[in-house]
Tab-separated table of C-alpha atoms in Angstrom:
chain	number	residue	atom	x	y	z
F	1036	VAL	CA	0.081	-0.057	0.289
F	1037	ARG	CA	1.387	3.504	0.131
F	1038	THR	CA	1.745	3.370	2.922
F	1039	TRP	CA	5.061	1.883	2.619
F	1040	SER	CA	6.009	2.710	-1.233
F	1041	ILE	CA	5.031	6.123	-3.513
F	1042	MET	CA	4.633	3.046	-6.326
F	1043	LEU	CA	2.046	1.205	-5.478
F	1044	TYR	CA	-1.898	1.541	-5.903
F	1045	ILE	CA	-3.331	0.955	-2.767
F	1046	ASP	CA	-4.988	2.647	-1.185
F	1047	PRO	CA	-3.624	3.140	2.607
F	1048	ASN	CA	-7.764	2.383	3.826
F	1049	ALA	CA	-8.332	-0.580	1.739
F	1050	THR	CA	-10.046	-2.803	4.389
F	1051	GLY	CA	-9.093	-7.306	4.049
F	1052	GLY	CA	-6.437	-9.107	4.849
F	1053	ASN	CA	-3.548	-7.599	5.279
F	1054	ALA	CA	-4.547	-4.825	2.969
F	1055	GLY	CA	-2.332	-1.689	5.303
F	1056	ARG	CA	0.556	-3.382	6.115
F	1057	PHE	CA	3.767	-5.242	5.167
F	1058	ALA	CA	5.134	-7.706	8.066
F	1059	ALA	CA	3.719	-8.165	11.056
F	1060	GLY	CA	4.065	-5.226	14.212
F	1061	TYR	CA	3.665	-2.376	10.750
F	1062	ASN	CA	0.181	-1.535	11.115
F	1063	PRO	CA	-0.434	2.483	11.203
F	1064	VAL	CA	-3.954	3.641	11.247
F	1065	VAL	CA	-3.256	6.062	8.608
F	1066	ASN	CA	-5.870	9.012	8.071
F	1067	TRP	CA	-3.990	10.866	5.554
F	1068	GLY	CA	-7.694	12.495	4.419
F	1069	ALA	CA	-9.027	14.276	0.829
F	1070	ASP	CA	-7.472	16.105	-1.410
F	1071	ALA	CA	-9.181	18.591	-3.806
F	1072	GLY	CA	-11.152	16.290	-5.726
F	1073	GLY	CA	-12.007	13.950	-2.603
F	1074	ASN	CA	-9.375	11.212	-3.456
F	1075	THR	CA	-7.352	9.820	-0.619
F	1076	ARG	CA	-3.908	12.136	-0.224
F	1077	THR	CA	-0.654	10.574	-2.030
F	1078	PRO	CA	3.290	10.567	-0.892
F	1079	LEU	CA	5.556	13.271	-2.043
F	1080	THR	CA	8.490	11.020	-0.525
F	1081	PRO	CA	9.485	8.276	-1.492
F	1082	MET	CA	7.911	5.276	1.435
F	1083	GLY	CA	9.796	3.183	4.128
F	1084	LEU	CA	10.262	0.449	1.263
F	1085	ASP	CA	11.327	1.904	-1.655
F	1086	VAL	CA	14.260	3.890	-0.257
F	1087	ILE	CA	15.048	0.441	1.172
F	1088	ALA	CA	14.427	-0.845	-2.305
F	1089	ALA	CA	17.111	1.923	-3.601
F	1090	GLN	CA	19.757	1.743	-1.343
F	1091	ARG	CA	19.796	-2.423	-2.128
F	1092	LEU	CA	20.126	-1.455	-5.778
F	1093	LEU	CA	21.778	1.896	-5.831
F	1094	GLY	CA	23.909	1.743	-2.629
F	1095	ALA	CA	23.499	4.581	-0.395
F	1096	PRO	CA	23.452	8.312	-1.187
F	1097	THR	CA	26.898	10.069	-0.371
F	1098	SER	CA	25.687	13.543	-0.932
F	1099	PHE	CA	25.405	16.909	1.399
F	1100	THR	CA	21.260	16.580	1.179
F	1101	PHE	CA	21.355	14.208	3.736
F	1102	GLY	CA	23.945	14.154	5.228
F	1103	GLY	CA	22.794	15.867	8.420
F	1104	HIS	CA	22.467	18.915	10.323
F	1105	GLN	CA	18.915	18.773	8.386
F	1106	THR	CA	15.529	20.393	9.274
F	1107	PHE	CA	12.189	18.908	7.941
F	1108	GLY	CA	9.292	20.958	8.028
F	1109	PHE	CA	9.403	24.631	9.001
F	1110	ASN	CA	12.749	26.514	8.675
F	1111	SER	CA	13.513	24.069	7.369
F	1112	ASN	CA	17.351	23.961	5.222
F	1113	VAL	CA	17.069	20.406	3.661
F	1114	HIS	CA	18.433	21.499	-0.037
F	1115	TYR	CA	19.030	20.226	-3.578
F	1116	ILE	CA	20.651	21.374	-6.979
F	1117	ASP	CA	18.744	21.963	-10.066
F	1118	ILE	CA	19.509	21.953	-13.775
F	1119	THR	CA	21.046	24.582	-13.870
F	1120	GLY	CA	23.252	24.435	-10.374
F	1121	THR	CA	21.041	27.060	-7.854
F	1122	GLN	CA	20.774	25.731	-4.565
F	1123	LYS	CA	17.157	25.448	-3.520
F	1124	LEU	CA	14.948	24.517	-1.009
F	1125	LEU	CA	13.090	20.720	-1.418
F	1126	ALA	CA	9.681	21.464	-1.252
F	1127	PRO	CA	8.085	18.055	0.589
F	1128	TYR	CA	10.286	18.958	3.590
F	1129	ASP	CA	9.129	22.430	3.796
F	1130	PHE	CA	6.370	22.494	5.188
F	1131	THR	CA	5.657	26.281	4.725
F	1132	VAL	CA	4.832	24.490	1.016
F	1133	ASP	CA	3.719	20.963	1.698
F	1134	THR	CA	1.138	22.063	3.919
F	1135	VAL	CA	-0.130	18.686	4.831
F	1136	PRO	CA	2.675	16.925	3.686
F	1137	ILE	CA	2.668	13.319	3.428
F	1138	VAL	CA	6.420	12.158	3.904
F	1139	THR	CA	9.026	9.863	5.144
F	1140	LEU	CA	12.118	11.868	7.011
F	1141	TYR	CA	15.753	9.824	5.389
F	1142	ASP	CA	18.622	11.341	6.308
F	1143	TYR	CA	22.376	9.317	7.608
F	1144	GLY	CA	24.073	12.302	9.501
F	1145	LEU	CA	23.394	13.499	13.019
F	1146	ASN	CA	22.184	16.365	14.809
F	1147	ASN	CA	18.599	16.124	12.649
F	1148	THR	CA	15.338	18.108	13.037
F	1149	LEU	CA	11.684	18.010	13.303
F	1150	ASP	CA	10.275	21.341	13.548
F	1151	LEU	CA	6.417	21.263	12.977
F	1152	SER	CA	6.099	24.897	14.552
F	1153	GLY	CA	4.016	26.196	12.017
F	1154	PHE	CA	0.563	23.451	13.055
F	1155	SER	CA	-1.670	24.677	14.953
F	1156	LEU	CA	-3.543	21.372	15.889
F	1157	ALA	CA	-2.479	19.273	18.104
F	1158	SER	CA	0.437	16.515	17.123
F	1159	GLN	CA	1.719	13.947	18.243
F	1160	VAL	CA	5.450	12.777	17.498
F	1161	ASP	CA	7.214	9.575	17.624
F	1162	LEU	CA	11.190	10.273	17.407
F	1163	HIS	CA	12.059	5.789	17.433
F	1164	ASP	CA	13.350	4.889	13.202
F	1165	GLY	CA	10.605	3.078	11.790
F	1166	ALA	CA	8.246	4.743	13.255
F	1167	PHE	CA	4.957	6.693	12.266
F	1168	SER	CA	4.155	10.427	13.459
F	1169	SER	CA	1.227	11.930	12.757
F	1170	ALA	CA	0.471	16.117	11.901
F	1171	ALA	CA	-0.865	18.647	10.234
F	1172	GLY	CA	-4.581	17.304	11.676
F	1173	LEU	CA	-3.451	13.776	9.138
F	1174	THR	CA	-2.958	10.496	11.088
F	1175	ASP	CA	0.433	8.250	10.978
F	1176	ASN	CA	1.832	11.006	7.626
F	1177	ILE	CA	5.169	11.556	8.849
F	1178	PHE	CA	7.709	8.407	8.581
F	1179	ILE	CA	11.304	7.886	9.801
F	1180	GLU	CA	13.039	5.789	7.645
F	1181	TRP	CA	14.777	3.108	9.946
F	1182	GLY	CA	18.382	4.017	10.441
F	1183	THR	CA	17.768	7.453	10.607
F	1184	ARG	CA	18.222	9.590	13.561
F	1185	ILE	CA	15.834	12.863	14.482
F	1186	ASP	CA	16.564	14.146	17.866
F	1187	THR	CA	15.325	17.647	17.969
F	1188	ALA	CA	11.671	17.779	17.270
F	1189	VAL	CA	9.671	21.150	17.799
F	1190	GLY	CA	6.248	21.672	18.541
F	1191	GLY	CA	3.755	24.374	17.550
F	1192	ILE	CA	0.369	25.115	19.026
F	1193	GLY	CA	-1.763	22.662	20.068
F	1194	ASP	CA	-1.381	19.478	22.807
F	1195	ASP	CA	1.952	18.153	21.167
F	1196	ILE	CA	3.420	14.269	22.302
F	1197	PHE	CA	5.908	13.281	22.010
F	1198	ILE	CA	7.738	9.842	22.323
F	1199	ALA	CA	11.535	10.209	22.735
F	1200	ASN	CA	14.129	7.860	21.408
F	1201	ALA	CA	17.312	5.869	22.292
F	1202	ASP	CA	19.595	8.762	21.459
F	1203	GLY	CA	18.793	11.174	23.999
F	1204	ASN	CA	16.166	14.095	22.701
F	1205	THR	CA	16.077	18.183	22.750
F	1206	ILE	CA	12.591	18.941	22.466
F	1207	ASP	CA	10.665	21.914	22.633
F	1208	GLY	CA	6.216	21.330	22.949
F	1209	GLY	CA	6.160	25.183	22.275
F	1210	ALA	CA	2.911	26.539	22.177
F	1211	GLY	CA	-0.396	24.518	24.739
F	1212	ASN	CA	-0.276	21.576	26.917
F	1213	ASN	CA	2.699	19.374	25.905
F	1214	THR	CA	4.007	16.230	27.120
F	1215	LEU	CA	6.710	13.754	26.249
F	1216	GLU	CA	7.139	10.019	27.543
F	1217	LEU	CA	10.243	8.680	27.992
F	1218	GLY	CA	11.391	5.097	28.380
F	1219	ASP	CA	12.851	3.807	31.602
F	1220	LYS	CA	11.894	4.366	35.023
F	1221	ARG	CA	11.237	7.428	36.958
F	1222	ALA	CA	14.540	6.587	39.091
F	1223	SER	CA	16.827	5.792	36.523
F	1224	TYR	CA	17.215	9.911	35.524
F	1225	ALA	CA	18.936	12.578	37.052
F	1226	TYR	CA	17.549	15.762	36.993
F	1227	SER	CA	19.349	19.347	36.171
F	1228	VAL	CA	17.402	22.430	35.570
F	1229	SER	CA	19.220	25.450	33.925
F	1230	LEU	CA	17.863	28.907	32.439
F	1231	GLY	CA	15.087	27.298	31.899
F	1232	VAL	CA	15.090	23.816	30.434
F	1233	ILE	CA	14.908	20.769	32.192
F	1234	SER	CA	17.397	17.734	31.555
F	1235	LEU	CA	16.754	14.507	32.226
F	1236	THR	CA	19.642	11.960	32.152
F	1237	ASP	CA	18.968	8.125	31.311
F	1238	THR	CA	20.926	6.260	34.199
F	1239	ALA	CA	19.678	2.805	33.845
F	1240	PRO	CA	22.330	0.610	32.687
F	1241	GLY	CA	23.813	0.502	29.137
F	1242	HIS	CA	21.890	3.988	28.957
F	1243	ALA	CA	23.519	7.237	29.297
F	1244	ALA	CA	20.280	9.610	26.903
F	1245	ILE	CA	20.543	13.039	27.495
F	1246	ASN	CA	16.871	14.673	26.896
F	1247	ARG	CA	16.320	17.726	27.278
F	1248	LEU	CA	13.486	19.814	27.661
F	1249	GLU	CA	11.897	23.134	26.825
F	1250	HIS	CA	7.846	23.886	27.039
F	1251	ILE	CA	6.730	20.093	28.293
F	1252	GLN	CA	4.203	20.497	30.886
F	1253	THR	CA	4.198	16.493	31.703
F	1254	VAL	CA	6.359	13.787	31.469
F	1255	ILE	CA	5.440	10.081	31.348
F	1256	PHE	CA	7.807	7.209	32.832
F	1257	SER	CA	7.545	4.077	32.551
F	1258	ASP	CA	6.293	3.445	36.149
F	1259	GLY	CA	3.997	6.982	36.748
F	1260	THR	CA	3.398	10.485	35.296
F	1261	VAL	CA	4.932	14.079	36.940
F	1262	ALA	CA	3.686	17.734	35.715
F	1263	ALA	CA	7.655	18.952	34.485
F	1264	GLY	CA	7.207	22.197	36.943
F	1265	ALA	CA	7.506	19.660	39.247
F	1266	LEU	CA	10.984	17.935	38.364
F	1267	SER	CA	13.319	21.067	39.766
F	1268	GLY	CA	11.760	20.451	43.375
F	1269	ILE	CA	13.838	16.868	42.970
F	1270	THR	CA	17.102	16.502	44.929
F	1271	TRP	CA	19.886	14.094	44.693
F	1272	THR	CA	20.198	12.925	48.634
F	1273	GLY	CA	23.206	10.263	47.917
F	1274	ALA	CA	21.209	8.153	50.503
F	1275	VAL	CA	21.799	4.475	48.963
F	1276	SER	CA	25.810	3.965	47.554
F	1277	ASN	CA	25.591	7.001	45.602
F	1278	ASP	CA	23.583	5.360	42.698
F	1279	TYR	CA	21.581	6.962	40.625
F	1280	GLY	CA	19.726	4.580	39.500
F	1281	ILE	CA	18.312	3.771	42.858
F	1282	ALA	CA	15.183	5.492	43.751
F	1283	GLY	CA	16.131	5.987	47.800
F	1284	ASN	CA	18.798	8.620	46.584
F	1285	TRP	CA	16.265	10.908	45.253
F	1286	ASN	CA	13.259	13.262	47.322
F	1287	LEU	CA	10.940	11.758	45.000
F	1288	ASP	CA	8.212	12.399	47.859
F	1289	GLN	CA	8.043	15.469	46.430
F	1290	VAL	CA	7.383	14.467	42.730
F	1291	PRO	CA	3.219	14.412	42.045
F	1292	SER	CA	2.290	10.874	40.704
């Protein structure tokens, strides 16, 4: 289906059997809305399986276009060189042009950003590679290609939800009442606050991700939900063997569950 490949003609909402997925566990609930003619909108970029197929045939890209430090969305800096040698913004990744985006984000470099700051409707952003995000009033319309790192996200006016990946993220929720979901227990994180930015360092064994948060009102840990404003009140006590991973070393009674 078009959920996975721009080369196919099956509507992503097709019913019957496994029409909407290519493998168990990959079955997004897609709502891409309709165009002016009443037809389901279609992607403007190659989708997840297209990228894999192209690289299997031609190899991975080596140009600067997807080499890292890209911003997808608003304030985009994703450029290409046209046949006259002129550098231009790539329209599908410029959400001032592509206002109802159905795209796959691919990049083989680091320090990439998804900027949804111009949207007024709520977004749900999953920063894991191989995951779909929802924005602009659509559902599962932005896919992060397997192997692509998007570690910075910017929200819009709505009440946005962000799901962190394991690499460490910088999240600016923008306006609205915004939520961040993290993967580990509350006691696994070391907390600090500086100039209004909350830093959460995952100290679980084998983890080292640092998440930096601005304009986030709620943080969901694997074992409970915390008001982000209360995180600045958490203090280190060092009561039990000076181990960041032990709940007894934090005065967690200050934090509402």
